[in-house]
């Protein structure tokens, strides 16, 4: 079961965002497998996408369309990632955009397509096309349905919704995400959709999407495998009556950024909490690094170490494995004597070896928790970074070693 | 059980190398836990060591001693890695060198110390010192005993021995290695000792050790975790009557290099075959890369991908996972349309997607084997690299998630 993840059933609607869901029968589940967002005409949209060179056809199209014009609709299907499908995959995705555009009287490049599910199989067009052509039933209030509609093998839907006062106006932020690893049979994984009704300039929405994505979706790792389909979209419908937020100095900028960061981090962390076979939610914080890059290198080396991850699964305070992972992170001139490593507040390593004050009892107590912080103080500079990850359990192997049939 | 790994019981003795083993009771096993090599006075020695910044005390001392003088003895203990032990660890290792040097009338810096086993616990000096002080019983013919004496949680001892004719002289190469991951509780892992009686210059022995180490011990990975103690030593006793091999142009150089490469690769691959929980032996070959570096980046990204490794465990020809791993290896301007991926001789990926000729049946047949080659043709240049790895099984998680107690 996911680690401390509650299901959100009641979302605040976001003025200017309507959603439709449908079941095209791509997957054999009771859940919807098609989700369509309709965005009001003032909506400003920004996206961040997978860095994987083998990115899926819909990702390529999303990037092109976002550069050309403002998005008016998002079309999401689960059950099939349309990745590793060559030219046919591209043509299929474009055809879906075309058909949805015609049915809703928008331009084809105003559609952003997203697919998630099995890699390398052609989209079942005969199942999806009739749904996309049909008269979809849009509503402002089916965010929960949408959060279920984008799930693949997620155990739980993931949602965030909050209202805050900005410039005396009530501003809403709602969002959904999906993903739990790159999962059986070969799911192409992470999607995130976050919307606000705040009035914001295009420049600011792009900047926020990229900056907040860095601090959230780009700081989580279940198994280190980047999917071919990862996408995160931030939409501002500009329907709220706040004075436009056009720069970092605008009134309300920092309040908006703060609630959006909360949304991004909650939805990103929810993916880790629902990570494949996860039994722990682990925060790895590296501080006093010379550069951001080296802080991240250390954090990811620890987060990806199968030995650290299996020790976490075993609730074993095996500090030697953490120390060895820090040591092989490729940091130049690392002075071991300045490094301190903590499990929550328990110092486990100092001066190149086990901390004098350390007791197995204190370490084991922290490791028994289902939420653990590993804090690594490099003693070299002022930069710090945080990533979130899970343990490596038998559940992970079972999920990923099952046959695709 | 290890994948296709036979136990070698009969070694050819290497003229100029004598070995003693003893059981100091560091570990509770019937096997010896102390191994001492005595090298004849003409022996030339070279070593390669872990790049881990938290390298163990004996590694630091080995490097210093090798720079200062020729080695006359190697002192190896298992059961305790003397890593993460700070100044005390360094002092303990030096004391053991001192005592062994006095008992055998050699200089302290003519001793190379090696430790493998638990990280972070002080060496049990009261157990080791009496053995090191004692009158050790050296013999040319106990290589098999030595191969067992350096084991920690290895399932099988690992040995190589071969005689070849060089310049009409019979030249012997024998070697042993140990390691199978960075294992429970936190073994600091890989050791390799290879000896020949060939007469070789110091320059050549150093060059061979570094070059062959690159093509063997530095191309294997079980879990991507580099231990704090990894060491590999190449010794040439110069007792054979061949004309000294002093350059790459010397008569016999290429024959010697060839048999030493065989020894290095056999002993390195033996570690993978005996990898933790291994059920497959996997060769990952990347070819037509622009640079060696990018070939290695792709090979290691695939080799370390938990998704590829669990698919290998499941004998599932899940080509999408291999493709996704190649895509996230961080190669600039990767043109997907030039990439081909093969399982043995079966083409699974071409032109950015599943190969037209591919059938699940053909892929599954290869994946069912216990030895599998994944060949990735990047279509960008002329460099190629090969690494060897294993699958990720429940056995791996079980071994590494067990408590240290």
mmCIF file of C-alpha atoms in Angstrom, chain B residues 8-324:
data_model
loop_
_atom_site.group_PDB
_atom_site.id
_atom_site.type_symbol
_atom_site.label_atom_id
_atom_site.label_comp_id
_atom_site.label_asym_id
_atom_site.label_seq_id
_atom_site.Cartn_x
_atom_site.Cartn_y
_atom_site.Cartn_z
ATOM 1 C CA UNK B 8 39.108 -24.802 -9.979
ATOM 2 C CA UNK B 9 40.883 -27.068 -7.515
ATOM 3 C CA UNK B 10 44.177 -27.668 -9.331
ATOM 4 C CA UNK B 11 46.315 -24.618 -9.979
ATOM 5 C CA UNK B 12 49.733 -24.431 -11.581
ATOM 6 C CA UNK B 13 52.177 -23.062 -9.013
ATOM 7 C CA UNK B 14 53.824 -19.792 -10.012
ATOM 8 C CA UNK B 15 57.562 -19.919 -9.463
ATOM 9 C CA UNK B 16 58.454 -17.225 -6.938
ATOM 10 C CA UNK B 17 55.077 -17.094 -5.229
ATOM 11 C CA UNK B 18 54.458 -18.830 -1.910
ATOM 12 C CA UNK B 19 51.230 -18.710 0.004
ATOM 13 C CA UNK B 20 50.213 -19.322 3.608
ATOM 14 C CA UNK B 21 46.681 -19.452 4.961
ATOM 15 C CA UNK B 22 45.362 -19.469 8.519
ATOM 16 C CA UNK B 23 42.147 -19.302 10.415
ATOM 17 C CA UNK B 24 42.186 -16.430 12.890
ATOM 18 C CA UNK B 25 38.545 -16.884 13.812
ATOM 19 C CA UNK B 26 37.466 -13.464 12.483
ATOM 20 C CA UNK B 27 34.522 -15.200 10.892
ATOM 21 C CA UNK B 28 32.865 -18.322 12.195
ATOM 22 C CA UNK B 29 33.620 -20.537 9.220
ATOM 23 C CA UNK B 30 35.736 -23.572 8.498
ATOM 24 C CA UNK B 31 37.516 -21.648 5.757
ATOM 25 C CA UNK B 32 40.774 -19.801 6.326
ATOM 26 C CA UNK B 33 40.293 -16.050 6.870
ATOM 27 C CA UNK B 34 43.930 -14.962 6.570
ATOM 28 C CA UNK B 35 45.913 -15.381 3.354
ATOM 29 C CA UNK B 36 49.538 -14.263 3.019
ATOM 30 C CA UNK B 37 51.438 -14.133 -0.278
ATOM 31 C CA UNK B 38 55.256 -14.146 -0.214
ATOM 32 C CA UNK B 39 56.844 -12.806 -3.402
ATOM 33 C CA UNK B 40 60.373 -13.606 -4.557
ATOM 34 C CA UNK B 41 62.741 -10.663 -4.518
ATOM 35 C CA UNK B 42 62.577 -10.044 -8.265
ATOM 36 C CA UNK B 43 58.820 -9.763 -8.290
ATOM 37 C CA UNK B 44 57.310 -6.696 -9.904
ATOM 38 C CA UNK B 45 53.888 -5.687 -8.720
ATOM 39 C CA UNK B 46 51.183 -3.271 -9.870
ATOM 40 C CA UNK B 47 47.712 -2.570 -8.533
ATOM 41 C CA UNK B 48 44.426 -0.897 -9.332
ATOM 42 C CA UNK B 49 42.119 0.241 -6.575
ATOM 43 C CA UNK B 50 38.629 1.470 -5.814
ATOM 44 C CA UNK B 51 37.769 5.036 -6.843
ATOM 45 C CA UNK B 52 35.487 5.342 -3.820
ATOM 46 C CA UNK B 53 36.413 8.473 -1.841
ATOM 47 C CA UNK B 54 35.695 6.545 1.349
ATOM 48 C CA UNK B 55 38.362 3.990 0.507
ATOM 49 C CA UNK B 56 39.401 1.713 3.325
ATOM 50 C CA UNK B 57 42.596 2.124 5.386
ATOM 51 C CA UNK B 58 44.367 -0.844 3.726
ATOM 52 C CA UNK B 59 43.723 0.658 0.265
ATOM 53 C CA UNK B 60 45.360 3.921 1.292
ATOM 54 C CA UNK B 61 48.357 2.026 2.673
ATOM 55 C CA UNK B 62 48.647 -0.222 -0.396
ATOM 56 C CA UNK B 63 48.827 2.787 -2.679
ATOM 57 C CA UNK B 64 51.501 4.453 -0.532
ATOM 58 C CA UNK B 65 53.630 1.315 -0.239
ATOM 59 C CA UNK B 66 53.418 0.546 -3.962
ATOM 60 C CA UNK B 67 54.742 4.012 -4.707
ATOM 61 C CA UNK B 68 57.615 3.638 -2.279
ATOM 62 C CA UNK B 69 59.068 0.233 -3.070
ATOM 63 C CA UNK B 70 58.529 -3.260 -4.472
ATOM 64 C CA UNK B 71 56.130 -5.460 -2.533
ATOM 65 C CA UNK B 72 57.434 -8.618 -0.844
ATOM 66 C CA UNK B 73 54.288 -9.774 0.902
ATOM 67 C CA UNK B 74 50.526 -9.413 0.650
ATOM 68 C CA UNK B 75 48.432 -9.738 3.805
ATOM 69 C CA UNK B 76 44.740 -10.396 3.257
ATOM 70 C CA UNK B 77 42.052 -10.803 5.880
ATOM 71 C CA UNK B 78 38.381 -11.497 5.347
ATOM 72 C CA UNK B 79 35.497 -10.946 7.759
ATOM 73 C CA UNK B 80 36.277 -7.286 8.350
ATOM 74 C CA UNK B 81 36.866 -4.564 5.727
ATOM 75 C CA UNK B 82 38.581 -2.069 8.043
ATOM 76 C CA UNK B 83 36.605 0.630 6.194
ATOM 77 C CA UNK B 84 34.877 3.624 7.737
ATOM 78 C CA UNK B 85 37.106 3.110 10.750
ATOM 79 C CA UNK B 86 38.959 6.462 10.778
ATOM 80 C CA UNK B 87 42.452 6.875 12.224
ATOM 81 C CA UNK B 88 42.166 3.737 14.364
ATOM 82 C CA UNK B 89 41.612 1.691 11.225
ATOM 83 C CA UNK B 90 44.729 3.151 9.636
ATOM 84 C CA UNK B 91 46.810 2.514 12.768
ATOM 85 C CA UNK B 92 45.551 -1.071 13.018
ATOM 86 C CA UNK B 93 46.427 -1.830 9.394
ATOM 87 C CA UNK B 94 49.893 -0.317 9.851
ATOM 88 C CA UNK B 95 50.461 -2.345 13.017
ATOM 89 C CA UNK B 96 49.652 -5.572 11.164
ATOM 90 C CA UNK B 97 52.124 -4.625 8.411
ATOM 91 C CA UNK B 98 54.760 -3.845 11.041
ATOM 92 C CA UNK B 99 54.326 -7.142 12.845
ATOM 93 C CA UNK B 100 54.307 -9.217 9.646
ATOM 94 C CA UNK B 101 57.390 -7.349 8.412
ATOM 95 C CA UNK B 102 59.325 -8.067 11.602
ATOM 96 C CA UNK B 103 58.332 -11.739 11.676
ATOM 97 C CA UNK B 104 59.534 -12.167 8.082
ATOM 98 C CA UNK B 105 62.498 -9.798 7.991
ATOM 99 C CA UNK B 106 61.167 -7.449 5.360
ATOM 100 C CA UNK B 107 60.528 -3.715 5.494
ATOM 101 C CA UNK B 108 57.132 -2.503 6.608
ATOM 102 C CA UNK B 109 56.463 -0.772 3.296
ATOM 103 C CA UNK B 110 57.166 -4.037 1.462
ATOM 104 C CA UNK B 111 53.853 -5.303 2.831
ATOM 105 C CA UNK B 112 50.549 -4.681 1.002
ATOM 106 C CA UNK B 113 47.484 -5.092 3.251
ATOM 107 C CA UNK B 114 43.967 -6.033 2.059
ATOM 108 C CA UNK B 115 40.793 -6.367 4.082
ATOM 109 C CA UNK B 116 37.319 -7.449 3.057
ATOM 110 C CA UNK B 117 34.166 -7.950 5.058
ATOM 111 C CA UNK B 118 32.022 -5.825 7.346
ATOM 112 C CA UNK B 119 32.363 -2.041 7.046
ATOM 113 C CA UNK B 120 32.670 0.169 10.085
ATOM 114 C CA UNK B 121 33.780 -2.243 12.750
ATOM 115 C CA UNK B 122 37.301 -2.186 14.158
ATOM 116 C CA UNK B 123 39.619 -5.012 13.092
ATOM 117 C CA UNK B 124 39.654 -7.709 15.813
ATOM 118 C CA UNK B 125 43.391 -7.184 16.417
ATOM 119 C CA UNK B 126 43.607 -9.674 19.276
ATOM 120 C CA UNK B 127 42.553 -12.416 16.855
ATOM 121 C CA UNK B 128 44.660 -11.359 13.876
ATOM 122 C CA UNK B 129 47.917 -10.346 15.588
ATOM 123 C CA UNK B 130 48.893 -13.811 16.933
ATOM 124 C CA UNK B 131 48.434 -15.303 13.451
ATOM 125 C CA UNK B 132 50.483 -12.594 11.771
ATOM 126 C CA UNK B 133 53.259 -12.961 14.358
ATOM 127 C CA UNK B 134 53.357 -16.737 14.062
ATOM 128 C CA UNK B 135 55.606 -18.890 11.960
ATOM 129 C CA UNK B 136 53.473 -19.180 8.843
ATOM 130 C CA UNK B 137 53.733 -22.304 6.761
ATOM 131 C CA UNK B 138 54.369 -21.169 3.177
ATOM 132 C CA UNK B 139 53.863 -23.375 0.155
ATOM 133 C CA UNK B 140 53.797 -22.908 -3.617
ATOM 134 C CA UNK B 141 50.864 -25.246 -4.059
ATOM 135 C CA UNK B 142 47.984 -23.922 -1.987
ATOM 136 C CA UNK B 143 46.356 -21.583 -4.472
ATOM 137 C CA UNK B 144 43.038 -23.411 -4.074
ATOM 138 C CA UNK B 145 43.216 -22.908 -0.339
ATOM 139 C CA UNK B 146 43.928 -19.218 -0.942
ATOM 140 C CA UNK B 147 40.956 -18.921 -3.312
ATOM 141 C CA UNK B 148 38.734 -20.188 -0.487
ATOM 142 C CA UNK B 149 40.500 -18.053 2.097
ATOM 143 C CA UNK B 150 39.591 -14.754 0.423
ATOM 144 C CA UNK B 151 35.868 -15.580 0.111
ATOM 145 C CA UNK B 152 33.310 -13.680 2.143
ATOM 146 C CA UNK B 153 29.740 -14.501 1.123
ATOM 147 C CA UNK B 154 30.835 -15.772 -2.275
ATOM 148 C CA UNK B 155 29.081 -19.044 -2.982
ATOM 149 C CA UNK B 156 32.063 -20.457 -4.883
ATOM 150 C CA UNK B 157 35.811 -19.816 -4.882
ATOM 151 C CA UNK B 158 37.139 -18.282 -8.100
ATOM 152 C CA UNK B 159 40.377 -19.375 -9.713
ATOM 153 C CA UNK B 160 42.213 -19.263 -13.026
ATOM 154 C CA UNK B 161 45.392 -21.096 -14.004
ATOM 155 C CA UNK B 162 47.051 -21.622 -17.345
ATOM 156 C CA UNK B 163 50.433 -22.316 -18.892
ATOM 157 C CA UNK B 164 51.504 -20.965 -22.272
ATOM 158 C CA UNK B 165 54.676 -21.025 -24.321
ATOM 159 C CA UNK B 166 56.337 -17.644 -24.676
ATOM 160 C CA UNK B 167 59.690 -17.400 -26.443
ATOM 161 C CA UNK B 168 59.846 -21.187 -26.115
ATOM 162 C CA UNK B 169 59.587 -20.948 -22.322
ATOM 163 C CA UNK B 170 56.657 -22.261 -20.286
ATOM 164 C CA UNK B 171 55.025 -19.303 -18.582
ATOM 165 C CA UNK B 172 52.441 -19.741 -15.861
ATOM 166 C CA UNK B 173 49.563 -17.436 -14.981
ATOM 167 C CA UNK B 174 47.456 -18.164 -11.898
ATOM 168 C CA UNK B 175 44.983 -15.939 -10.155
ATOM 169 C CA UNK B 176 42.141 -15.768 -7.698
ATOM 170 C CA UNK B 177 39.321 -13.304 -7.110
ATOM 171 C CA UNK B 178 36.424 -12.760 -4.754
ATOM 172 C CA UNK B 179 33.255 -10.709 -4.581
ATOM 173 C CA UNK B 180 29.615 -10.932 -5.530
ATOM 174 C CA UNK B 181 28.144 -7.492 -4.927
ATOM 175 C CA UNK B 182 28.510 -5.295 -1.908
ATOM 176 C CA UNK B 183 26.967 -7.830 0.276
ATOM 177 C CA UNK B 184 25.361 -8.507 3.597
ATOM 178 C CA UNK B 185 25.927 -7.015 5.974
ATOM 179 C CA UNK B 186 28.001 -4.588 4.010
ATOM 180 C CA UNK B 187 30.870 -6.378 2.491
ATOM 181 C CA UNK B 188 33.586 -4.299 0.936
ATOM 182 C CA UNK B 189 33.982 -6.437 -1.886
ATOM 183 C CA UNK B 190 36.115 -7.176 -4.845
ATOM 184 C CA UNK B 191 39.652 -8.520 -4.610
ATOM 185 C CA UNK B 192 41.760 -9.992 -7.390
ATOM 186 C CA UNK B 193 45.307 -11.394 -7.239
ATOM 187 C CA UNK B 194 46.968 -12.520 -10.446
ATOM 188 C CA UNK B 195 50.536 -13.787 -10.684
ATOM 189 C CA UNK B 196 52.861 -14.854 -13.457
ATOM 190 C CA UNK B 197 56.432 -16.046 -13.422
ATOM 191 C CA UNK B 198 57.152 -14.197 -16.671
ATOM 192 C CA UNK B 199 60.063 -11.773 -16.659
ATOM 193 C CA UNK B 200 58.595 -8.351 -17.269
ATOM 194 C CA UNK B 201 59.676 -4.784 -16.619
ATOM 195 C CA UNK B 202 58.002 -2.659 -13.961
ATOM 196 C CA UNK B 203 56.650 -0.297 -16.586
ATOM 197 C CA UNK B 204 55.016 -3.106 -18.537
ATOM 198 C CA UNK B 205 53.485 -4.761 -15.485
ATOM 199 C CA UNK B 206 51.924 -1.456 -14.430
ATOM 200 C CA UNK B 207 50.633 -0.772 -17.907
ATOM 201 C CA UNK B 208 49.171 -4.271 -18.226
ATOM 202 C CA UNK B 209 47.506 -4.114 -14.818
ATOM 203 C CA UNK B 210 45.817 -0.848 -15.634
ATOM 204 C CA UNK B 211 44.879 -1.722 -19.214
ATOM 205 C CA UNK B 212 43.617 -5.229 -18.462
ATOM 206 C CA UNK B 213 41.848 -4.045 -15.313
ATOM 207 C CA UNK B 214 39.904 -1.610 -17.505
ATOM 208 C CA UNK B 215 38.810 -4.459 -19.759
ATOM 209 C CA UNK B 216 37.763 -6.750 -16.941
ATOM 210 C CA UNK B 217 37.292 -5.732 -13.304
ATOM 211 C CA UNK B 218 36.291 -2.223 -14.383
ATOM 212 C CA UNK B 219 33.657 -3.575 -16.763
ATOM 213 C CA UNK B 220 31.613 -5.676 -14.369
ATOM 214 C CA UNK B 221 28.680 -4.534 -12.306
ATOM 215 C CA UNK B 222 26.256 -6.390 -10.119
ATOM 216 C CA UNK B 223 24.425 -3.478 -8.536
ATOM 217 C CA UNK B 224 26.454 -0.409 -9.463
ATOM 218 C CA UNK B 225 27.769 -0.036 -5.939
ATOM 219 C CA UNK B 226 31.544 0.456 -5.883
ATOM 220 C CA UNK B 227 32.994 -0.919 -2.699
ATOM 221 C CA UNK B 228 35.416 0.893 -0.430
ATOM 222 C CA UNK B 229 37.980 -1.911 -0.675
ATOM 223 C CA UNK B 230 38.127 -3.054 -4.318
ATOM 224 C CA UNK B 231 41.711 -3.950 -5.199
ATOM 225 C CA UNK B 232 43.367 -5.928 -7.944
ATOM 226 C CA UNK B 233 47.040 -6.849 -7.893
ATOM 227 C CA UNK B 234 49.171 -8.170 -10.748
ATOM 228 C CA UNK B 235 52.511 -9.747 -9.848
ATOM 229 C CA UNK B 236 55.317 -10.886 -12.143
ATOM 230 C CA UNK B 237 57.954 -12.879 -10.290
ATOM 231 C CA UNK B 238 60.419 -12.759 -13.216
ATOM 232 C CA UNK B 239 61.536 -16.307 -12.359
ATOM 233 C CA UNK B 240 60.947 -17.668 -15.873
ATOM 234 C CA UNK B 241 63.849 -17.648 -18.278
ATOM 235 C CA UNK B 242 62.198 -15.596 -20.988
ATOM 236 C CA UNK B 243 64.001 -12.545 -22.319
ATOM 237 C CA UNK B 244 62.660 -9.594 -20.330
ATOM 238 C CA UNK B 245 59.480 -8.114 -21.788
ATOM 239 C CA UNK B 246 60.205 -4.418 -21.561
ATOM 240 C CA UNK B 247 57.978 -2.835 -24.167
ATOM 241 C CA UNK B 248 54.967 -3.521 -26.303
ATOM 242 C CA UNK B 249 57.380 -4.483 -29.066
ATOM 243 C CA UNK B 250 59.217 -7.112 -27.039
ATOM 244 C CA UNK B 251 58.965 -10.684 -28.255
ATOM 245 C CA UNK B 252 56.190 -12.424 -26.310
ATOM 246 C CA UNK B 253 54.460 -9.250 -25.199
ATOM 247 C CA UNK B 254 51.238 -9.918 -27.055
ATOM 248 C CA UNK B 255 51.132 -13.591 -26.015
ATOM 249 C CA UNK B 256 51.579 -12.593 -22.385
ATOM 250 C CA UNK B 257 49.009 -9.847 -22.649
ATOM 251 C CA UNK B 258 46.575 -12.253 -24.233
ATOM 252 C CA UNK B 259 46.806 -14.872 -21.470
ATOM 253 C CA UNK B 260 46.693 -12.209 -18.771
ATOM 254 C CA UNK B 261 43.576 -10.697 -20.366
ATOM 255 C CA UNK B 262 42.033 -14.149 -20.286
ATOM 256 C CA UNK B 263 42.887 -14.410 -16.578
ATOM 257 C CA UNK B 264 41.577 -10.931 -15.752
ATOM 258 C CA UNK B 265 38.347 -11.406 -17.670
ATOM 259 C CA UNK B 266 37.727 -14.896 -16.341
ATOM 260 C CA UNK B 267 38.217 -13.795 -12.740
ATOM 261 C CA UNK B 268 36.139 -10.633 -13.210
ATOM 262 C CA UNK B 269 33.304 -12.462 -14.926
ATOM 263 C CA UNK B 270 33.408 -15.116 -12.199
ATOM 264 C CA UNK B 271 32.401 -12.381 -9.744
ATOM 265 C CA UNK B 272 29.361 -11.576 -11.877
ATOM 266 C CA UNK B 273 28.481 -15.256 -12.308
ATOM 267 C CA UNK B 274 28.521 -15.530 -8.518
ATOM 268 C CA UNK B 275 26.675 -12.194 -8.188
ATOM 269 C CA UNK B 276 24.136 -11.837 -5.451
ATOM 270 C CA UNK B 277 20.996 -13.642 -6.439
ATOM 271 C CA UNK B 278 22.219 -13.940 -10.038
ATOM 272 C CA UNK B 279 20.238 -16.243 -12.306
ATOM 273 C CA UNK B 280 21.628 -14.824 -15.584
ATOM 274 C CA UNK B 281 25.021 -13.829 -16.931
ATOM 275 C CA UNK B 282 24.497 -10.855 -19.226
ATOM 276 C CA UNK B 283 26.929 -9.309 -21.687
ATOM 277 C CA UNK B 284 26.073 -5.788 -22.764
ATOM 278 C CA UNK B 285 27.921 -4.704 -25.868
ATOM 279 C CA UNK B 286 27.594 -1.189 -27.229
ATOM 280 C CA UNK B 287 29.069 -0.589 -30.657
ATOM 281 C CA UNK B 288 29.347 2.160 -33.274
ATOM 282 C CA UNK B 289 29.518 4.814 -30.556
ATOM 283 C CA UNK B 290 31.195 8.180 -31.117
ATOM 284 C CA UNK B 291 33.405 7.841 -28.067
ATOM 285 C CA UNK B 292 34.383 5.172 -25.565
ATOM 286 C CA UNK B 293 32.758 7.297 -22.881
ATOM 287 C CA UNK B 294 29.350 7.307 -24.532
ATOM 288 C CA UNK B 295 29.572 3.574 -25.244
ATOM 289 C CA UNK B 296 30.193 3.020 -21.536
ATOM 290 C CA UNK B 297 27.451 5.445 -20.486
ATOM 291 C CA UNK B 298 24.906 3.526 -22.550
ATOM 292 C CA UNK B 299 26.206 0.130 -21.408
ATOM 293 C CA UNK B 300 26.091 1.049 -17.718
ATOM 294 C CA UNK B 301 22.704 2.753 -17.956
ATOM 295 C CA UNK B 302 21.278 -0.467 -19.370
ATOM 296 C CA UNK B 303 23.258 -2.638 -16.948
ATOM 297 C CA UNK B 304 22.056 -0.666 -13.920
ATOM 298 C CA UNK B 305 18.427 -0.241 -14.957
ATOM 299 C CA UNK B 306 16.316 -2.045 -12.352
ATOM 300 C CA UNK B 307 13.623 -2.441 -15.003
ATOM 301 C CA UNK B 308 15.954 -4.139 -17.479
ATOM 302 C CA UNK B 309 17.369 -6.293 -14.682
ATOM 303 C CA UNK B 310 13.982 -7.439 -13.414
ATOM 304 C CA UNK B 311 12.904 -8.211 -17.002
ATOM 305 C CA UNK B 312 16.055 -10.345 -17.352
ATOM 306 C CA UNK B 313 15.153 -12.129 -14.121
ATOM 307 C CA UNK B 314 11.676 -12.803 -15.532
ATOM 308 C CA UNK B 315 13.141 -13.952 -18.888
ATOM 309 C CA UNK B 316 10.815 -11.333 -20.371
ATOM 310 C CA UNK B 317 11.907 -9.924 -23.742
ATOM 311 C CA UNK B 318 10.747 -6.484 -22.655
ATOM 312 C CA UNK B 319 12.592 -4.524 -25.328
ATOM 313 C CA UNK B 320 10.815 -1.273 -24.404
ATOM 314 C CA UNK B 321 12.781 -1.163 -21.157
ATOM 315 C CA UNK B 322 16.108 -1.549 -22.961
ATOM 316 C CA UNK B 323 15.124 1.147 -25.445
ATOM 317 C CA UNK B 324 14.041 3.504 -22.654
#
